[in-house]
Short mmCIF file of C-alpha atoms (C1' of nucleotides) in Angstrom, two decimals:
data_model
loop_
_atom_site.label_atom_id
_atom_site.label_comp_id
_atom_site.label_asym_id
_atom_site.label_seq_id
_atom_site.Cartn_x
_atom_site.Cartn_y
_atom_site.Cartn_z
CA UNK C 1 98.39 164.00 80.55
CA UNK C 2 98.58 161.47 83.15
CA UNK C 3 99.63 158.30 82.25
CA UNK C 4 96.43 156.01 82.47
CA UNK C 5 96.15 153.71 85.71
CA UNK C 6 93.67 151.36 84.12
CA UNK C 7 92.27 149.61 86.93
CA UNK C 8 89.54 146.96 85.99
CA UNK C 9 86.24 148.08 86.20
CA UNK C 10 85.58 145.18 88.12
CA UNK C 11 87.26 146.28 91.16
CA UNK C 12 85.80 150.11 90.52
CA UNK C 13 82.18 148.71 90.54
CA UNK C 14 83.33 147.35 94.29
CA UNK C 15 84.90 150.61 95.42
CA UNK C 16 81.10 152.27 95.87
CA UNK C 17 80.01 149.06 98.06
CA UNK C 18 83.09 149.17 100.36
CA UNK C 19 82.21 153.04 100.89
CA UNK C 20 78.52 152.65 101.45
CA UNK C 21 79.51 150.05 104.31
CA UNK C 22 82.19 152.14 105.85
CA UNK C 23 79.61 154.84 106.50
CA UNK C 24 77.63 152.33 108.27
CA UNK C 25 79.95 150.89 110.07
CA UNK C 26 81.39 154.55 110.86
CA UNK C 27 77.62 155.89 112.10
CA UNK C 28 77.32 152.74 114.21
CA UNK C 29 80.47 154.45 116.14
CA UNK C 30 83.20 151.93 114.89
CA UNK C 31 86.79 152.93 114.62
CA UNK C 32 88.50 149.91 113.57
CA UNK C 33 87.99 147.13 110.80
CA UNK C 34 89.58 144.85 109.42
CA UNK C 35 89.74 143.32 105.62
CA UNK C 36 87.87 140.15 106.52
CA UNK C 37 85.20 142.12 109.06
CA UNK C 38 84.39 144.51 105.84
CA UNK C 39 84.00 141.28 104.13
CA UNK C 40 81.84 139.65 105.79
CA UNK C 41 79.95 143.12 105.92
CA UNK C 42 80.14 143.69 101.84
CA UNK C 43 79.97 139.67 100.97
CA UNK C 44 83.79 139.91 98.79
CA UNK C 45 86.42 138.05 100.47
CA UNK C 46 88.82 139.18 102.79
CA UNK C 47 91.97 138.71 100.30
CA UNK C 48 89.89 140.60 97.06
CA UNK C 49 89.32 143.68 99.17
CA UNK C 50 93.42 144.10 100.57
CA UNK C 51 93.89 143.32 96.29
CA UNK C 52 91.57 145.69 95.22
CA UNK C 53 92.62 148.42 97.62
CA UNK C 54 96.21 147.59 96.95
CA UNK C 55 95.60 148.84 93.73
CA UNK C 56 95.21 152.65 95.25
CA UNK C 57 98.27 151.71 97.95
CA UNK C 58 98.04 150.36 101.06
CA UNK C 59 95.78 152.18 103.67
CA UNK C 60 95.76 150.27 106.11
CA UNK C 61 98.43 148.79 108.73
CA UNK C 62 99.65 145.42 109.81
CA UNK C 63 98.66 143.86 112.93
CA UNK C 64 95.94 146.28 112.99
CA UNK C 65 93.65 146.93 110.38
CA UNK C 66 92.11 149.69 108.91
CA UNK C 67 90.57 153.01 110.40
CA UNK C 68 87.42 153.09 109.08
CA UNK C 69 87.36 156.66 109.13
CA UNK C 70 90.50 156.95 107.42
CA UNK C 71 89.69 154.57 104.82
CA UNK C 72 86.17 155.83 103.89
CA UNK C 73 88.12 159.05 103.37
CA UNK C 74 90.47 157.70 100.87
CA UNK C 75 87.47 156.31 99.19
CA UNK C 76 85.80 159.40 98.60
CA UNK C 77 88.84 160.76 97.35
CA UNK C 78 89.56 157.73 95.07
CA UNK C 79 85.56 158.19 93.64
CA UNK C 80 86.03 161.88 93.45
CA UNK C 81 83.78 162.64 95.52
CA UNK C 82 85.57 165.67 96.31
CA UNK C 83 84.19 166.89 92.99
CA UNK C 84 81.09 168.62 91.73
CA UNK C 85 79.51 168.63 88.84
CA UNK C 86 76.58 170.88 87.67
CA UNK C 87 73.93 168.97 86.00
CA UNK C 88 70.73 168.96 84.76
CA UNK C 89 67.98 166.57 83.65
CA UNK C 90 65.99 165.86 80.67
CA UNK C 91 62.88 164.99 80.90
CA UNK C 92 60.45 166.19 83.92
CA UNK C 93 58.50 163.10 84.34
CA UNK C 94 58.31 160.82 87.24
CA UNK C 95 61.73 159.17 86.93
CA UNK C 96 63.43 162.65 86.79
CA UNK C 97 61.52 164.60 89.10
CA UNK C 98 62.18 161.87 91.67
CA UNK C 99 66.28 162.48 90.48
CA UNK C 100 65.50 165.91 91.01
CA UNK C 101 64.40 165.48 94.51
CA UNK C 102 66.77 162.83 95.47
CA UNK C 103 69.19 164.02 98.23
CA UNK C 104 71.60 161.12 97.44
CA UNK C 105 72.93 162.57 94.53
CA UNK C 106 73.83 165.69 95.57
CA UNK C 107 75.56 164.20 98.35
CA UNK C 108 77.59 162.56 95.60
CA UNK C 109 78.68 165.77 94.00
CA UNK C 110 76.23 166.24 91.52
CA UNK C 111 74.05 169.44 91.93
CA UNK C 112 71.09 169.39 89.32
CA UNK C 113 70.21 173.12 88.31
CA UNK C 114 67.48 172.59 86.33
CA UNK C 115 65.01 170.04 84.78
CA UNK C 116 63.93 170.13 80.93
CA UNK C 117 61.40 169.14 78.85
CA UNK C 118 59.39 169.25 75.87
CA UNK C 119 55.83 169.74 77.61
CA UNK C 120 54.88 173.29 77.33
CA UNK C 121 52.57 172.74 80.10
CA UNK C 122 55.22 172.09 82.96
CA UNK C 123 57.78 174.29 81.40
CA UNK C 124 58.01 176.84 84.48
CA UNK C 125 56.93 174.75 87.07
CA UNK C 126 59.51 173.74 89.80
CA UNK C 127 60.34 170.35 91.42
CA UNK C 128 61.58 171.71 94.97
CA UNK C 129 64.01 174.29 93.80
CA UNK C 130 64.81 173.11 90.34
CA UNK C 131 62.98 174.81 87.67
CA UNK C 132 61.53 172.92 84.44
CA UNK C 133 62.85 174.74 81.35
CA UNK C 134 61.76 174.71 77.91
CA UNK C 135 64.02 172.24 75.94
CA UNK C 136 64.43 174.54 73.20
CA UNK C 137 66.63 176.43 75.54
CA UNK C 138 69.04 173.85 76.47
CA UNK C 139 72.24 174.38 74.23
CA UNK C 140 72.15 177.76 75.46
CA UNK C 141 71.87 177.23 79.28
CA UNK C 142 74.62 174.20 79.21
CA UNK C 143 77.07 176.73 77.47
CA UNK C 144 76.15 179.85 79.93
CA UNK C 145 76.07 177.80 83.08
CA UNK C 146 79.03 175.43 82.47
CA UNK C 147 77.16 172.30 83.28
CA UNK C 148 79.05 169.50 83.05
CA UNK C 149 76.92 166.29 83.45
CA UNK C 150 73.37 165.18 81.60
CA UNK C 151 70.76 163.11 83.02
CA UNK C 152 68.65 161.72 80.44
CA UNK C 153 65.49 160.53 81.74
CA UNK C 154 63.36 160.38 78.25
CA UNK C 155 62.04 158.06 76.38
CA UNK C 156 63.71 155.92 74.01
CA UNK C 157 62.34 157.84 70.68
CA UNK C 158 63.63 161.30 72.39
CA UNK C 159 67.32 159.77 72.72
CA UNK C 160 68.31 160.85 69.35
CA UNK C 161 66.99 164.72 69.28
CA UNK C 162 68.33 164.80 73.27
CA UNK C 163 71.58 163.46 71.94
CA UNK C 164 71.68 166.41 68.77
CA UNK C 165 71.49 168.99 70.97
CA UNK C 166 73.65 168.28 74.17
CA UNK C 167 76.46 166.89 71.68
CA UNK C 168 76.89 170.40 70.62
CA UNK C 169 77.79 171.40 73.98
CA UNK C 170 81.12 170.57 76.08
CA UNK C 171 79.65 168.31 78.31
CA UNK C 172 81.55 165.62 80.07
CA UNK C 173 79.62 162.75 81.47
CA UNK C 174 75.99 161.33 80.43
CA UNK C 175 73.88 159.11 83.08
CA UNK C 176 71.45 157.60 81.02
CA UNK C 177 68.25 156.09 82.23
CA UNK C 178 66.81 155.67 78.49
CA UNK C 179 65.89 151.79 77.13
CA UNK C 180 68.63 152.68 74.94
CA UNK C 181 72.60 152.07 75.22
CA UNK C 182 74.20 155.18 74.16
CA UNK C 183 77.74 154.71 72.68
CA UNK C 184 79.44 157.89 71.58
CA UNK C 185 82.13 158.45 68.58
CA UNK C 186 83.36 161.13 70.63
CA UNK C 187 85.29 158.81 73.85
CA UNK C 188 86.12 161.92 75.53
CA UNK C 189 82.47 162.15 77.01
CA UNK C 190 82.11 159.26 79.62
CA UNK C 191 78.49 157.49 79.74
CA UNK C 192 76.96 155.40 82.67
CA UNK C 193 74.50 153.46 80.70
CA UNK C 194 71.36 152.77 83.64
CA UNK C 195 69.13 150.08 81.57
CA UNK C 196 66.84 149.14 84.38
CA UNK C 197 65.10 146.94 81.73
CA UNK C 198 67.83 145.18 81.50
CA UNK C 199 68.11 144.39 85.31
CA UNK C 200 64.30 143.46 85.33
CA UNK C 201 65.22 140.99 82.58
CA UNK C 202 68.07 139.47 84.97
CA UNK C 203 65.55 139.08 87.69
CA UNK C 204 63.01 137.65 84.85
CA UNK C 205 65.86 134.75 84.40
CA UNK C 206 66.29 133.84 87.55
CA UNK C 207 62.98 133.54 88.28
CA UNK C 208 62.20 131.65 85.59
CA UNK C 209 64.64 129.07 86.78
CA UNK C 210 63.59 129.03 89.81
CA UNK C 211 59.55 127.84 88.37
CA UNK C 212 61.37 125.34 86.94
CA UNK C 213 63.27 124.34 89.47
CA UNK C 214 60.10 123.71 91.47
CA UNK C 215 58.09 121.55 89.03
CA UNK N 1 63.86 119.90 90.94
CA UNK N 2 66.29 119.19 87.95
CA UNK N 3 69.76 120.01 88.34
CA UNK N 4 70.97 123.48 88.56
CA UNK N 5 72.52 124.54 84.82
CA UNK N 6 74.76 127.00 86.71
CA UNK N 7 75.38 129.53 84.06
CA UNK N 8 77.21 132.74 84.76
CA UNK N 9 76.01 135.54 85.88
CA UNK N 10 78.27 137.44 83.87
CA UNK N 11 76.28 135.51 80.88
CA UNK N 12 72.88 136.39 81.94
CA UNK N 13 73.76 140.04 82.24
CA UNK N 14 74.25 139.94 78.08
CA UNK N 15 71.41 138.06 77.51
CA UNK N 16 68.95 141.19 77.22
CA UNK N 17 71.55 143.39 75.90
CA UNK N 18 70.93 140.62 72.77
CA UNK N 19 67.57 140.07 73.14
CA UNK N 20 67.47 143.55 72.70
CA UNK N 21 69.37 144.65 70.01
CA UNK N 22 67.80 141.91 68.30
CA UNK N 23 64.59 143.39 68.47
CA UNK N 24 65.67 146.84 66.99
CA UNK N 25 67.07 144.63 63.95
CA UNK N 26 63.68 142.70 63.62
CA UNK N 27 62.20 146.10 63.49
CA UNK N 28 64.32 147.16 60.71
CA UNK N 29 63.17 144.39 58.85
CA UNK N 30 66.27 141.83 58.62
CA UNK N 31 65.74 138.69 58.82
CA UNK N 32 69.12 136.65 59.15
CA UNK N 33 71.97 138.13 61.39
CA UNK N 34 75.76 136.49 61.99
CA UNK N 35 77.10 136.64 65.42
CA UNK N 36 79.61 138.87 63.89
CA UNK N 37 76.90 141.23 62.97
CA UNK N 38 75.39 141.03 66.26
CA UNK N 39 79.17 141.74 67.84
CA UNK N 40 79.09 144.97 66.08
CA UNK N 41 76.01 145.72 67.29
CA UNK N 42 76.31 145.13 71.04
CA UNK N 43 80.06 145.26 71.27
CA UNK N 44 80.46 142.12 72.02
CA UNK N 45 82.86 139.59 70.15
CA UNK N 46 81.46 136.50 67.90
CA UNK N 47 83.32 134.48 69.64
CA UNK N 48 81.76 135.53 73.09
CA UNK N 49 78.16 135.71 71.42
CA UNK N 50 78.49 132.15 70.37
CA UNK N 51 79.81 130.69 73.35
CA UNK N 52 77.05 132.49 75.39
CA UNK N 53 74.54 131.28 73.42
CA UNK N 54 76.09 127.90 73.34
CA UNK N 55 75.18 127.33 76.68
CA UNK N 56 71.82 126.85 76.23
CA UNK N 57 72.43 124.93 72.80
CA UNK N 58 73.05 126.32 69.65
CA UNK N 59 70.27 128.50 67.80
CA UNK N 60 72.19 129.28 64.62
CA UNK N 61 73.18 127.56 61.31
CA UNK N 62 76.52 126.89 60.00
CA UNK N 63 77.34 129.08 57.05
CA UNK N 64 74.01 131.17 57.38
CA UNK N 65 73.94 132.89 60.77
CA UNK N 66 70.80 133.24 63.14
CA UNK N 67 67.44 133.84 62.07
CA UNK N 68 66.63 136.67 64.07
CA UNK N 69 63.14 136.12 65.02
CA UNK N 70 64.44 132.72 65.94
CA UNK N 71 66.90 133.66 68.10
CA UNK N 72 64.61 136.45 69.82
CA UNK N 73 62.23 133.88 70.80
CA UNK N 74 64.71 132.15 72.17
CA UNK N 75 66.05 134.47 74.13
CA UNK N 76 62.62 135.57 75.09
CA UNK N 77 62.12 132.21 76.70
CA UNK N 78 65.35 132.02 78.39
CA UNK N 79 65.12 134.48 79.87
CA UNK N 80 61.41 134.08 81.27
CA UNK N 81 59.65 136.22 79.35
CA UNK N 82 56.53 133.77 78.34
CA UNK N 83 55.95 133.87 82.32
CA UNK N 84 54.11 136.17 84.23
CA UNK N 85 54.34 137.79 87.51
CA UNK N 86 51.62 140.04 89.63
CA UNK N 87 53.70 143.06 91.14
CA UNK N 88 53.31 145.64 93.59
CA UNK N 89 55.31 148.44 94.24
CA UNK N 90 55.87 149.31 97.91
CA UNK N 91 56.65 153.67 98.08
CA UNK N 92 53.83 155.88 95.85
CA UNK N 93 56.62 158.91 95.20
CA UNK N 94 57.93 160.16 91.99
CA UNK N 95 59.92 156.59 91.73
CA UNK N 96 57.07 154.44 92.26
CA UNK N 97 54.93 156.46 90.11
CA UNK N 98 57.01 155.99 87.37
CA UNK N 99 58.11 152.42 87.64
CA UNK N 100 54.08 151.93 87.40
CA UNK N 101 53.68 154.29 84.42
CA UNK N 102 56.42 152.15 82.55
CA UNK N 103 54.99 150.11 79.89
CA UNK N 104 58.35 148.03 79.45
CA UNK N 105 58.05 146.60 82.38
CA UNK N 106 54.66 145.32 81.58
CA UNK N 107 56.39 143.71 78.41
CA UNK N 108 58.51 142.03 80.69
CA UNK N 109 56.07 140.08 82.22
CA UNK N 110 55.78 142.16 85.53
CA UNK N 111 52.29 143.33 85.55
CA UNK N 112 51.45 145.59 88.46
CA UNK N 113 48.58 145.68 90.41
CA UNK N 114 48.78 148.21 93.19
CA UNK N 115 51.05 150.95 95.02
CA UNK N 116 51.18 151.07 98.46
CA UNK N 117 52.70 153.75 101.03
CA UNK N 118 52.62 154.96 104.31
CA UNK N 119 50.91 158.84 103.18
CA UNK N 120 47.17 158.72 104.34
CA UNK N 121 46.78 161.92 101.86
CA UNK N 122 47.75 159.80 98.73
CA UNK N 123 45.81 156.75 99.72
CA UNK N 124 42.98 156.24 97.71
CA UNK N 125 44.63 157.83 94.75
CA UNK N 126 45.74 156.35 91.33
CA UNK N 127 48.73 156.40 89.16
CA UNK N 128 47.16 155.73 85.51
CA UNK N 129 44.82 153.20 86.42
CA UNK N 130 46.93 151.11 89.40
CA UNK N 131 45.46 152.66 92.95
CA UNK N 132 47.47 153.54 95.80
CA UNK N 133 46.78 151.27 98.65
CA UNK N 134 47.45 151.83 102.42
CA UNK N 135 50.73 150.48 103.67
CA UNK N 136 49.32 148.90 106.88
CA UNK N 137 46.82 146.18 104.52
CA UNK N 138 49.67 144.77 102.43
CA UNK N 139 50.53 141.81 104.05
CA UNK N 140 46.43 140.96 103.31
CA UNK N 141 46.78 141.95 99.95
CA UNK N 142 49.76 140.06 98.96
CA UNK N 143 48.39 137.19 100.51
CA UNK N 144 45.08 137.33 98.86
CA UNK N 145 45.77 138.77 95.38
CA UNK N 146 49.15 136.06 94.81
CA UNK N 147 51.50 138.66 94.47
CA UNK N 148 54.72 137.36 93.75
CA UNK N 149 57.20 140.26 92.96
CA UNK N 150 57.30 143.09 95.04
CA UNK N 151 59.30 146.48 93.68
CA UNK N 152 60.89 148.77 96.69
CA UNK N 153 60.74 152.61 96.04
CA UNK N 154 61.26 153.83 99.53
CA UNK N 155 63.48 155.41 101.29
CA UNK N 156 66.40 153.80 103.29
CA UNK N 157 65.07 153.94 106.63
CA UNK N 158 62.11 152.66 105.68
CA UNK N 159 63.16 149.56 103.77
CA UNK N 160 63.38 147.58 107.49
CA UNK N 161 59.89 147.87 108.00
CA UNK N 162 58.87 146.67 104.07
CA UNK N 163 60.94 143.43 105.00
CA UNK N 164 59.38 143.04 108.03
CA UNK N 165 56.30 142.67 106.73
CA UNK N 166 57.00 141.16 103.03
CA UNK N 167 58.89 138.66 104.57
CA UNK N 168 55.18 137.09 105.88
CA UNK N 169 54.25 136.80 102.76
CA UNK N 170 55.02 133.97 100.30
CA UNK N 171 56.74 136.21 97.03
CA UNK N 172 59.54 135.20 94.99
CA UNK N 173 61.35 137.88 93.86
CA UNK N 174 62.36 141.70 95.25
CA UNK N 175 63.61 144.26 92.95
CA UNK N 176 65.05 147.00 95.40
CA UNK N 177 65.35 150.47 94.07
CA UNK N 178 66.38 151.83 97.82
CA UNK N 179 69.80 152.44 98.69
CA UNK N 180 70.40 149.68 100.90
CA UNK N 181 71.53 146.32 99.58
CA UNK N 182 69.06 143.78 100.78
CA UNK N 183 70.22 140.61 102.06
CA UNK N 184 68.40 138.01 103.15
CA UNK N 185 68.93 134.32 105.02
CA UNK N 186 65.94 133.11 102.81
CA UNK N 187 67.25 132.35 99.67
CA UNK N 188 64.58 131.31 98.09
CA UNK N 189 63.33 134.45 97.14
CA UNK N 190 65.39 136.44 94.63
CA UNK N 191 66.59 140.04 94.79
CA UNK N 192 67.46 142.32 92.52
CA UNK N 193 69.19 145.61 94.12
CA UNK N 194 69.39 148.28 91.42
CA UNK N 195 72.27 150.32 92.85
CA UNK N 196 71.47 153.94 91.49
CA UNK N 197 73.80 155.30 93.86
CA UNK N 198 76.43 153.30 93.45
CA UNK N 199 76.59 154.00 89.64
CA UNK N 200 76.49 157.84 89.82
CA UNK N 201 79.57 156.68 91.83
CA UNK N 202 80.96 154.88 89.48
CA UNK N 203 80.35 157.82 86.84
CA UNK N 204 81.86 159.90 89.27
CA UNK N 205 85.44 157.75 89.70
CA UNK N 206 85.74 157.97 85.51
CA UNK N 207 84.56 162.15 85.43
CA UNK N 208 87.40 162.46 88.48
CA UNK N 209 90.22 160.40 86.53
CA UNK N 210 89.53 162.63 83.31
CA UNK N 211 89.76 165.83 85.28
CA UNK N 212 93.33 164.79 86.83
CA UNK N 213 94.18 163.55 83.27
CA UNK N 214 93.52 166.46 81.52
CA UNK N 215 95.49 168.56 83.87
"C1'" DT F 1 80.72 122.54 44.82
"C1'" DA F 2 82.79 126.68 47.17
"C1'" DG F 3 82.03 130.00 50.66
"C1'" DA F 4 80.38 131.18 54.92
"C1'" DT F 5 79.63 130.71 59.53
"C1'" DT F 6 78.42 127.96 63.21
"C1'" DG F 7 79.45 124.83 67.32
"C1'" DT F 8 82.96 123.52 70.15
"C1'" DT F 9 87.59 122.61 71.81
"C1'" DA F 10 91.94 124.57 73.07
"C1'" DA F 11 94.77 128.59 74.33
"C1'" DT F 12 95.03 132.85 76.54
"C1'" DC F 13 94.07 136.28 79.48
"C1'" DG F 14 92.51 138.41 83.61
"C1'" DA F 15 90.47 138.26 88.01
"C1'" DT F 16 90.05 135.99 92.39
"C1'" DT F 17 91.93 133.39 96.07
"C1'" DA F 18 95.64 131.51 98.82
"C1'" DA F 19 99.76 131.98 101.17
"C1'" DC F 20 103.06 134.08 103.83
"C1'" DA F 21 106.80 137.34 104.93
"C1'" DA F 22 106.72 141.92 106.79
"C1'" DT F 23 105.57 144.52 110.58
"C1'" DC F 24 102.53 146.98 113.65
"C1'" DT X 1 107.53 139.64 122.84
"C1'" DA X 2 103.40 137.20 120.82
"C1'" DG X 3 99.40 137.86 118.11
"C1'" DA X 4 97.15 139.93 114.49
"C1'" DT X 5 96.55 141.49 110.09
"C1'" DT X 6 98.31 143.88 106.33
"C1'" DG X 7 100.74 144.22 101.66
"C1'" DT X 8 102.11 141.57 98.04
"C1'" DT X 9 103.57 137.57 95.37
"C1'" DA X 10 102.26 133.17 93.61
"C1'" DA X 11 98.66 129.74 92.46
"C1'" DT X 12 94.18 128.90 90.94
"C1'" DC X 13 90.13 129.55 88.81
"C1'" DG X 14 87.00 131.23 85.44
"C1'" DA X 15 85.89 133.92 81.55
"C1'" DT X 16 87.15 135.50 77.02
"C1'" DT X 17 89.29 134.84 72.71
"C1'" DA X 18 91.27 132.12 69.04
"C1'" DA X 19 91.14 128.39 66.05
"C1'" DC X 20 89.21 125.14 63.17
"C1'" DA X 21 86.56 121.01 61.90
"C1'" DA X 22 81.79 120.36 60.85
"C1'" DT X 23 78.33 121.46 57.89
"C1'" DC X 24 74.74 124.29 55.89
#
DNA sequence: TAGATTGTTAATCGATTAACAATC
DNA sequence: TAGATTGTTAATCGATTAACAATC
């Protein structure tokens, strides 16, 4: 085992944002940036983006810059992008029929191969390509087809059955867009915890504020 | 307009990650909770819970805790949710559709009152009982029904043209589910940018690290 | 009263920014 | 070479944690 690198999830959360902007920079025909022009692109300061990718070694060169090219490269690399995970998705309702469909996340490695749910009436339907199985089936297909990664798109009181079942599988991620934070004895299973509610709350706050501001 | 309290955002991201967990322990029926209790619970330390909440004065009661319902409320108003706001969401697909079904949002004070999109074939239709409404009337439509919070379900390319036409209208907040971050020179009104992609990407750095660990 | 736990100040830790020598 | 911009160390800033007097 790899001795851990532990770089702050801080500067992790920043790595997809620098990407994102290289690609637009690199469609737009650019060759060249530098740390303050991706700055002023992304909104971080020029110094915080040569310290965060610092952390990964230098990519760039003095006098210079960075090629953008070159850089967005290393990125992918750095966010595994290089990587692909087969997944599926629980719960064929809106929210995970418009996963299903969404070209965005193949792009980023994860290939959903099926959708599942409870709803005998859907069961055997398809969104595009992806077939809705019967949930009863799932420990089964996860073992046969090796999928690695679980979308849970449920509702909150289905968290706890979902979580029975997939925990008895050798899964080894979880992106969860249920009202619920899940936190796992097991630590060798990595979770990306969504809560959109939570977001909605954030913009609640600051709106709030902003009323009172205005009285 | 009274001066700006300027609390962090790194603050306001916990606040419904109590609010919440505070509710599931209402539900359970307890009545008086410690901020050590509520550390275990959200994973938080005491000694972070109590400064948090010390910044907007202090809810709890030396040598008893917090009432819980107490502190709920509290948090309930801090974070806006005694105010209302009339909502639209702009892109009728599988996203939209279930970002209107969601009753949580509702709870959160963001009642909405219409979709729009661009697809003449699902004009006219509803989702539950919100109707889908034509793109091209929704400048009219903000205007005349106060709509003050606009959700964005679209794709990329089309989030230019939402702003173009938003941006006539007088709203106050934007929470952006496309995968563009939206910046704007008016800062009066208040965005949200949800970020899906960018935390699959995130997910996606951790799954990578593991697999290179566990070689 | 004794025990518990807050509110709040002080200490620590970590992340961001500034500075500048290295060098393209 | 002169100018530009990185890589990297040092300084600053802010957020988290620790400590404890106040007090229920």
């Amino acid at each position: 085992m790899k001795k851990k690198s532990k770089i702050s999830d801080a500067v992790i959360r920043r790595l997809p944002i620098y990407h994102r902007f290289l690609n637009d920079v690199i469609n737009k025909g650019i060759v060249r940036i530098s740390s303050s022009e991706l700055g002023d692109l992304t909104g971080f300061t020029a110094s915080q983006i040569r310290q965060d990718l610092h952390n990964f070694g230098g990519f760039g060169q003095q006098g210079y810059g960075y090629n953008a090219v070159e850089l967005r490269d290393k990125l992918s690399e750095i966010l595994g992008l290089n990587y692909t995970y087969d997944s599926v998705v629980i719960g064929a309702g809106h929210l995970g029929s418009a996963i299903a469909r969404y070209k965005g996340f193949r792009q980023s490695g994860f290939i959903i191969k099926a959708l599942f749910d409870v709803d005998k009436n859907i069961v055997g339907n398809k969104v595009d390509d992806v077939p809705i199985l019967d949930m009863a089936d799932i420990v089964s297909y996860i073992n046969e087809n090796n999928i690695s990664v679980v979308v849970i798109t449920t509702p909150k009181a289905a968290v706890d059955d979902v979580l029975n079942k997939i925990l008895q599988c050798k899964i080894k991620g979880i992106w969860n867009f249920a009202p619920v934070d899940i936190v796992l004895t097991d630590k060798s299973i990595l979770i990306e915890n969504v809560k959109l509610n939570d977001s909605l709350l954030k913009l609640s706050y600051y709106l709030k504020e902003k009323e009172e501001e205005d009285k």
